[in-house]
mmCIF file of C-alpha atoms in Angstrom:
data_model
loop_
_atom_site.group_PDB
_atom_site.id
_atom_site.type_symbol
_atom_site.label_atom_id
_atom_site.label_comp_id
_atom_site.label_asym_id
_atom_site.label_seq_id
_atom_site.Cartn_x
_atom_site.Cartn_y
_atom_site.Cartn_z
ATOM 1 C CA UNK Q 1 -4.858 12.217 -0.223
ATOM 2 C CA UNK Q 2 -6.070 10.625 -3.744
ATOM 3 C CA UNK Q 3 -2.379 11.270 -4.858
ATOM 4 C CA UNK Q 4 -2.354 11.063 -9.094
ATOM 5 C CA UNK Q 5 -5.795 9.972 -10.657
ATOM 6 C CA UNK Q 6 -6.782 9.903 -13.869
ATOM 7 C CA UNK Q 7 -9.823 10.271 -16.164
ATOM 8 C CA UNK Q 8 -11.302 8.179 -18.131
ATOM 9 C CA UNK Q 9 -10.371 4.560 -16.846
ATOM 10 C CA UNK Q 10 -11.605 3.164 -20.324
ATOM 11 C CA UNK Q 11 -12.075 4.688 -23.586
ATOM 12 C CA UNK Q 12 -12.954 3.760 -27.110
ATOM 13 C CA UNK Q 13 -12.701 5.938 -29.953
ATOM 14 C CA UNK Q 14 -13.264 5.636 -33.819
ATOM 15 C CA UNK Q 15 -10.107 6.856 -36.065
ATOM 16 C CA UNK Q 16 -10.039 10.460 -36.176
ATOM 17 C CA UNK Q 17 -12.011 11.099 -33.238
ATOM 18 C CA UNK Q 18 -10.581 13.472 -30.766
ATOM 19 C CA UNK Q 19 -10.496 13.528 -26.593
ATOM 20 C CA UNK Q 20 -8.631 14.649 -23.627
ATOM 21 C CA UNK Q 21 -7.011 12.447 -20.912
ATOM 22 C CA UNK Q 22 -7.258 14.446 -17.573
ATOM 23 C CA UNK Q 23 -4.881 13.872 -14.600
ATOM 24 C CA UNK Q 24 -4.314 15.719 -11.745
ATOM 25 C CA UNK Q 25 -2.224 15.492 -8.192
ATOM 26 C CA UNK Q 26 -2.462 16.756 -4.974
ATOM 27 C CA UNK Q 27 0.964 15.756 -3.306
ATOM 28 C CA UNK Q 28 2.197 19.503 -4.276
ATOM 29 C CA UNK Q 29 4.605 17.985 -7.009
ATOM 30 C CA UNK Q 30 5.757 20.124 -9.453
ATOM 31 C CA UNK Q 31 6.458 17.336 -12.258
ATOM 32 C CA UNK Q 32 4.406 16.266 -14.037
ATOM 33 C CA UNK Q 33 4.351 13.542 -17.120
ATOM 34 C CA UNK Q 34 2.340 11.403 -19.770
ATOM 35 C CA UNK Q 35 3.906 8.356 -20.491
ATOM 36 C CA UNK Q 36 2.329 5.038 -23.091
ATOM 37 C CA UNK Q 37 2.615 1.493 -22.410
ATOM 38 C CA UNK Q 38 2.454 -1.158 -24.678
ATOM 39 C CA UNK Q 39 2.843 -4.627 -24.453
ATOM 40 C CA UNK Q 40 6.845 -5.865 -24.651
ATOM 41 C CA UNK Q 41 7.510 -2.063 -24.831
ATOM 42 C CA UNK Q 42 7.907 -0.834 -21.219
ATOM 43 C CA UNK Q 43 6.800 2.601 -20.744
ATOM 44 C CA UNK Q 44 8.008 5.464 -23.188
ATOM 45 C CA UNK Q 45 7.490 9.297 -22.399
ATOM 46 C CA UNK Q 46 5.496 10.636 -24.220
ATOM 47 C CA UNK Q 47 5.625 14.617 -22.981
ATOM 48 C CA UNK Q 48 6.363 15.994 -19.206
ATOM 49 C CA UNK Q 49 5.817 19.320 -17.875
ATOM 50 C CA UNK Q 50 9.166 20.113 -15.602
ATOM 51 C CA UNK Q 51 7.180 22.474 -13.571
ATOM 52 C CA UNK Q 52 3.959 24.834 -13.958
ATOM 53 C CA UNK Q 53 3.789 26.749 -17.110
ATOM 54 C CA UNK Q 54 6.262 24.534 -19.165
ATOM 55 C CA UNK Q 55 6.167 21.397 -21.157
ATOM 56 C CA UNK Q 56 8.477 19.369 -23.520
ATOM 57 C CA UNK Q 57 8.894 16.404 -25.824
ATOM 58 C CA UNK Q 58 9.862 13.129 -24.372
ATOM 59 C CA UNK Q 59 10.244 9.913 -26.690
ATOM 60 C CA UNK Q 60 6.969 9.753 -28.389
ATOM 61 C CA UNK Q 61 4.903 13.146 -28.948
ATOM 62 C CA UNK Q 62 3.877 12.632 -32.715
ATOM 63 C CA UNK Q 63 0.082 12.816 -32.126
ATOM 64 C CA UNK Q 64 -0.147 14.255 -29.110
ATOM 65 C CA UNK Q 65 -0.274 17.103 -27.421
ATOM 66 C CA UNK Q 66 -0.699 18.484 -24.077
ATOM 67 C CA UNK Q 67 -1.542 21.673 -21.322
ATOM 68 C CA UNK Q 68 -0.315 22.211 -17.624
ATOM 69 C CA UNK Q 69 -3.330 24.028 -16.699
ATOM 70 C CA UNK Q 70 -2.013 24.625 -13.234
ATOM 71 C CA UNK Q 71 0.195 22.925 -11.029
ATOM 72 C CA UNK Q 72 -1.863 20.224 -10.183
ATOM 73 C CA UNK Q 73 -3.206 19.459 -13.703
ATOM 74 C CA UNK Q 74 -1.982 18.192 -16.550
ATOM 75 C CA UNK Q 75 -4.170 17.067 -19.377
ATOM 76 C CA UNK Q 76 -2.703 14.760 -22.761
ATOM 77 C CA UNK Q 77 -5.183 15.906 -26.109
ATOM 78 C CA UNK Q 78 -5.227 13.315 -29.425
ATOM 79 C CA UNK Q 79 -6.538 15.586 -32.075
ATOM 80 C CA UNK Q 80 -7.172 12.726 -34.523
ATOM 81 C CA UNK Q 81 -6.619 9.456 -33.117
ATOM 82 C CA UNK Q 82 -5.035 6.123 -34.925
ATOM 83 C CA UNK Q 83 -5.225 2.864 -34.344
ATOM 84 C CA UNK Q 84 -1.330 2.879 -33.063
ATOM 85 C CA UNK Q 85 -2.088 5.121 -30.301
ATOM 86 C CA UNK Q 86 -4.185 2.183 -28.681
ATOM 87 C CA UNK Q 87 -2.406 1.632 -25.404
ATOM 88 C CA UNK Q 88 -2.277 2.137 -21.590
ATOM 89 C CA UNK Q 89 -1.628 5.617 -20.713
ATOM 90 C CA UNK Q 90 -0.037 6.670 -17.316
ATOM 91 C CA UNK Q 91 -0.124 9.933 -15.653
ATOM 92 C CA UNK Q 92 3.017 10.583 -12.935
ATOM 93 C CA UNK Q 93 3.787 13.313 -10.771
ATOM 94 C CA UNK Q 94 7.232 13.903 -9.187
ATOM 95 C CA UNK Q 95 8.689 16.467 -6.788
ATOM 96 C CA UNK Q 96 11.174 17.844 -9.362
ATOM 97 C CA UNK Q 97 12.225 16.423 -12.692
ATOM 98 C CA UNK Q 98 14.133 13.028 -12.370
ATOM 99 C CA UNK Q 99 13.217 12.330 -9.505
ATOM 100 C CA UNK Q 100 11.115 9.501 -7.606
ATOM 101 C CA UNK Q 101 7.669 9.317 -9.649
ATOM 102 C CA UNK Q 102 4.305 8.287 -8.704
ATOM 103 C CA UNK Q 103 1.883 6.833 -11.506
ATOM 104 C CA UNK Q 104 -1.810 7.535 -11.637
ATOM 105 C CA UNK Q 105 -4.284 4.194 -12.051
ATOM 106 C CA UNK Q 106 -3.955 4.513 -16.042
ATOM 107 C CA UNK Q 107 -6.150 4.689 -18.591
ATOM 108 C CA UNK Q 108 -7.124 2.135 -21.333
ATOM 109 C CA UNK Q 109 -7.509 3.618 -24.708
ATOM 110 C CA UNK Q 110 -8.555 1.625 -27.959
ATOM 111 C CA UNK Q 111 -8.768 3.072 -31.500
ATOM 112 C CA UNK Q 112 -10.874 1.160 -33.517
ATOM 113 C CA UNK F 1 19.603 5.385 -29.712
ATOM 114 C CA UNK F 2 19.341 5.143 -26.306
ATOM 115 C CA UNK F 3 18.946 1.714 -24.537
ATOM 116 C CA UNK F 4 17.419 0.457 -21.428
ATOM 117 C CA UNK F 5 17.102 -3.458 -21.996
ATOM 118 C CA UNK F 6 15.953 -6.153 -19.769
ATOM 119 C CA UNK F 7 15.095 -9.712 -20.171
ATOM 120 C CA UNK F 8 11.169 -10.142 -20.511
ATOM 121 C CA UNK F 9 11.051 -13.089 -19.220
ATOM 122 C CA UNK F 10 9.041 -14.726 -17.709
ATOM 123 C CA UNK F 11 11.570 -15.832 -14.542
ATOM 124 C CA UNK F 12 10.136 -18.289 -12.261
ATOM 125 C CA UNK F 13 11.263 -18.849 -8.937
ATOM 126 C CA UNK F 14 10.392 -21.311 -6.344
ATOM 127 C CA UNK F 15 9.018 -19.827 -3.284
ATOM 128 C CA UNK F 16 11.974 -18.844 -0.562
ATOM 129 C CA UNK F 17 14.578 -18.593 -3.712
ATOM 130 C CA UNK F 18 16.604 -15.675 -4.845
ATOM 131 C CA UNK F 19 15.230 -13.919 -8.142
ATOM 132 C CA UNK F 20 17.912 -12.149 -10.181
ATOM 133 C CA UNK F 21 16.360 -9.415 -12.112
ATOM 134 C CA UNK F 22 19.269 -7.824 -14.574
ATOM 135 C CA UNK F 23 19.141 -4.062 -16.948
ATOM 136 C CA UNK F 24 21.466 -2.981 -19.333
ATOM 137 C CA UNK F 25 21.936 0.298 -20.367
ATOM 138 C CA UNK F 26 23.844 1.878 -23.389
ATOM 139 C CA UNK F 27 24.436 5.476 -22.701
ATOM 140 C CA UNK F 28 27.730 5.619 -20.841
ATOM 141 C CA UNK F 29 26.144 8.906 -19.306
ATOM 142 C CA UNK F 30 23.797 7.560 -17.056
ATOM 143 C CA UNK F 31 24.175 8.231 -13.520
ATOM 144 C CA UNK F 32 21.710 6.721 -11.133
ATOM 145 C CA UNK F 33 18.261 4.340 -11.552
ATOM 146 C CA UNK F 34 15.242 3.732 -10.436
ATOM 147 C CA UNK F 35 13.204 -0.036 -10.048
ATOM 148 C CA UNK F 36 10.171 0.040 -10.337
ATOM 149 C CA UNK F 37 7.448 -2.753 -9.660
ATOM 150 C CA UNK F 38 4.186 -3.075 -11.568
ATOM 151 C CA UNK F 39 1.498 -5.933 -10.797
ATOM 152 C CA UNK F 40 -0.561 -7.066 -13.622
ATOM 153 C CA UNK F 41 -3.263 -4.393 -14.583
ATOM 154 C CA UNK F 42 -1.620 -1.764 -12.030
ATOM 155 C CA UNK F 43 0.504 1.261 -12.216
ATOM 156 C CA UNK F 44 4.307 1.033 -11.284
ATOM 157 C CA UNK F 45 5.212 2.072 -8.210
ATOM 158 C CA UNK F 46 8.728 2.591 -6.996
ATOM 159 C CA UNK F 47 11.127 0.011 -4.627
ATOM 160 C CA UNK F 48 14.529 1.101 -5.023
ATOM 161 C CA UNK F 49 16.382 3.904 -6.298
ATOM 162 C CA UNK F 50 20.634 4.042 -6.558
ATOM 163 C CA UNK F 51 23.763 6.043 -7.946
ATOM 164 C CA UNK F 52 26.537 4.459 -6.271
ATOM 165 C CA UNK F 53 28.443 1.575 -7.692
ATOM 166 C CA UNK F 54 27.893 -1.243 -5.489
ATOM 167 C CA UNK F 55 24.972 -2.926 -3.945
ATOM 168 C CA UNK F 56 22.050 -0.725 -2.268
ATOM 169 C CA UNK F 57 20.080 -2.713 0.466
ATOM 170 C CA UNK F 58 16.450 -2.500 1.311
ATOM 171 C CA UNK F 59 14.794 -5.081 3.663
ATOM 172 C CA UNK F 60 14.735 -8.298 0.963
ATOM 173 C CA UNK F 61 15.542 -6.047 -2.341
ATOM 174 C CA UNK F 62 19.280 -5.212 -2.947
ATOM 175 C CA UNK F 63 20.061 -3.175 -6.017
ATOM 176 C CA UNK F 64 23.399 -3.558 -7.532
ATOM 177 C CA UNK F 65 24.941 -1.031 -9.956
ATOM 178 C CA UNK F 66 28.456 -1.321 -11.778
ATOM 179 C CA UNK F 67 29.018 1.950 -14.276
ATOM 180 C CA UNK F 68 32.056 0.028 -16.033
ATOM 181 C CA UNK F 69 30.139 -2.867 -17.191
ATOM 182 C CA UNK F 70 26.870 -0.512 -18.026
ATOM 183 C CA UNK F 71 24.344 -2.880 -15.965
ATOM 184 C CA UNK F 72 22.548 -2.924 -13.099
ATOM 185 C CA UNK F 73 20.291 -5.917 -10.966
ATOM 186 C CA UNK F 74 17.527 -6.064 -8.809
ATOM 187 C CA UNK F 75 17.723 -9.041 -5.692
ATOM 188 C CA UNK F 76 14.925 -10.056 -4.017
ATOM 189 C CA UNK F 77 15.933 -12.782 -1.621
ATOM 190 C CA UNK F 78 13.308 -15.215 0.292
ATOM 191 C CA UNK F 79 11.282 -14.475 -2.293
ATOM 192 C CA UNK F 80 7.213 -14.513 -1.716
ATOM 193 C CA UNK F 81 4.284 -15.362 -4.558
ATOM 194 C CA UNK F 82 3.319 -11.737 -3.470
ATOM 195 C CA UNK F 83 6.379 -10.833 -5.674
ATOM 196 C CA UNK F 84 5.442 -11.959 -9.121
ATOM 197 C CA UNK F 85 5.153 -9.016 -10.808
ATOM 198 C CA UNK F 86 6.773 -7.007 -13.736
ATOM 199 C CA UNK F 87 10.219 -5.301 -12.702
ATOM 200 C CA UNK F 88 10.729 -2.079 -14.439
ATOM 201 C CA UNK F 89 14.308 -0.609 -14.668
ATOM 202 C CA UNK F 90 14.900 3.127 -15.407
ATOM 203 C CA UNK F 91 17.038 5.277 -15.922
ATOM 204 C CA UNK F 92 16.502 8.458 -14.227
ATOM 205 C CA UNK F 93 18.692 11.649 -16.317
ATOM 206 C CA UNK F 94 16.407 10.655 -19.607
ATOM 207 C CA UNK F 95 13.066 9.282 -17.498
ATOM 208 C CA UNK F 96 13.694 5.912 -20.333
ATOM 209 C CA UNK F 97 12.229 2.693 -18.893
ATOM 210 C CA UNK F 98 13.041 -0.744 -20.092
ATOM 211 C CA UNK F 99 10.560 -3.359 -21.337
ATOM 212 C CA UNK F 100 10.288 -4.621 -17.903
ATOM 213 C CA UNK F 101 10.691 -8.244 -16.317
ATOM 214 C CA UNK F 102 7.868 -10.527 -15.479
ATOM 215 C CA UNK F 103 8.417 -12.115 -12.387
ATOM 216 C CA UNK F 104 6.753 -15.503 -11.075
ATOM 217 C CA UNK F 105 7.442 -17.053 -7.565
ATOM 218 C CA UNK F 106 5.767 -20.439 -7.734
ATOM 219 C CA UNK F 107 4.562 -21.568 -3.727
#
């Protein structure tokens, strides 16, 4: 089992460019969640999807948003990316919301 | 606001030592946490989860959690270089992480 992975690993955009993280899980979860990481910031939610077919706010949404395509995908779209939106972004997957969650390898966007 | 805050350290240990990893949280509310460990460049992965006040034991980790006083600590006795990492605390109702602890255990 791959478990959570994610697409791209690395990514550059411009300002105002647009693109789509991808992530998807095979351990059946029905969680799923986007989450940022920033240096001295921990990691702050950024949207989750409690099971297939819904999806809600966490912390951090301005800029973001995002589609449970099914119940093992769950892709996080910048429509116009910002400089602040640089960061480390984790996929997770969990059985059912709050529980245990398991993170995807990340992926390391800059916005130049 | 909600709060999840930990010391970011860095705490450095000898080799063999007892590393005391501490969290405070602010919203009264919260009912049970997670710890989670990340090595440099990795994703976080989980090591001990609790809801109970009192101490939670698992192999060399032991969680402690007291509800009154709003914090909660991470253990790890005879510690090992092969735990210098960044400690994550969370809080599991809100999914709210803290800023994480970097942990060095010097051989």
């Amino acid at each position: 089992n791959a478990g959570v992975t994610q697409t791209p690993k690395f990514q550059v955009l411009k300002t105002g460019q647009s693109m789509t993280l991808q992530c998807a899980q095979d351990m059946n979860h029905n969680s799923m969640y986007w989450y940022r990481q920033d240096p001295g910031m921990g990691l702050r939610l950024i949207y989750y999807s409690a099971s297939e077919g819904t999806t809600d706010k966490g912390e951090v949404p301005n800029g973001y948003n995002v589609s449970r395509l099914n119940k093992r995908e769950f892709s996080l779209r910048l429509e116009s990316a910002a400089p602040s939106q640089t960061s480390v972004y984790f996929c997770a997957s969990g059985l059912a919301t709050y529980n245990e969650q398991f993170f995807g390898p990340g992926t390391r966007l800059t916005v130049l | 606001q909600k709060e999840v805050e930990q010391n970011s350290g860095p705490l450095s240990v000898p080799e063999g030592a007892i590393a005391s990893l501490n969290c405070t949280y602010s919203d009264r509310g919260s009912q049970s946490f997670f710890w989670y460990r990340q090595y440099s460049g990795k994703s976080p992965e989980l090591i001990m989860f609790i809801y109970s006040n009192g101490d939670k034991e698992d192999g060399r980790f032991t969680a402690q959690l007291n509800k009154a006083s709003q914090y909660v600590s991470l253990l790890i006795r005879d510690s090992q270089p092969s735990d210098s990492a960044t400690y994550l605390c969370a809080v599991r109702n809100d999914m709210r992480f803290g800023a994480g602890t970097r942990l060095t255990v010097k051989p």
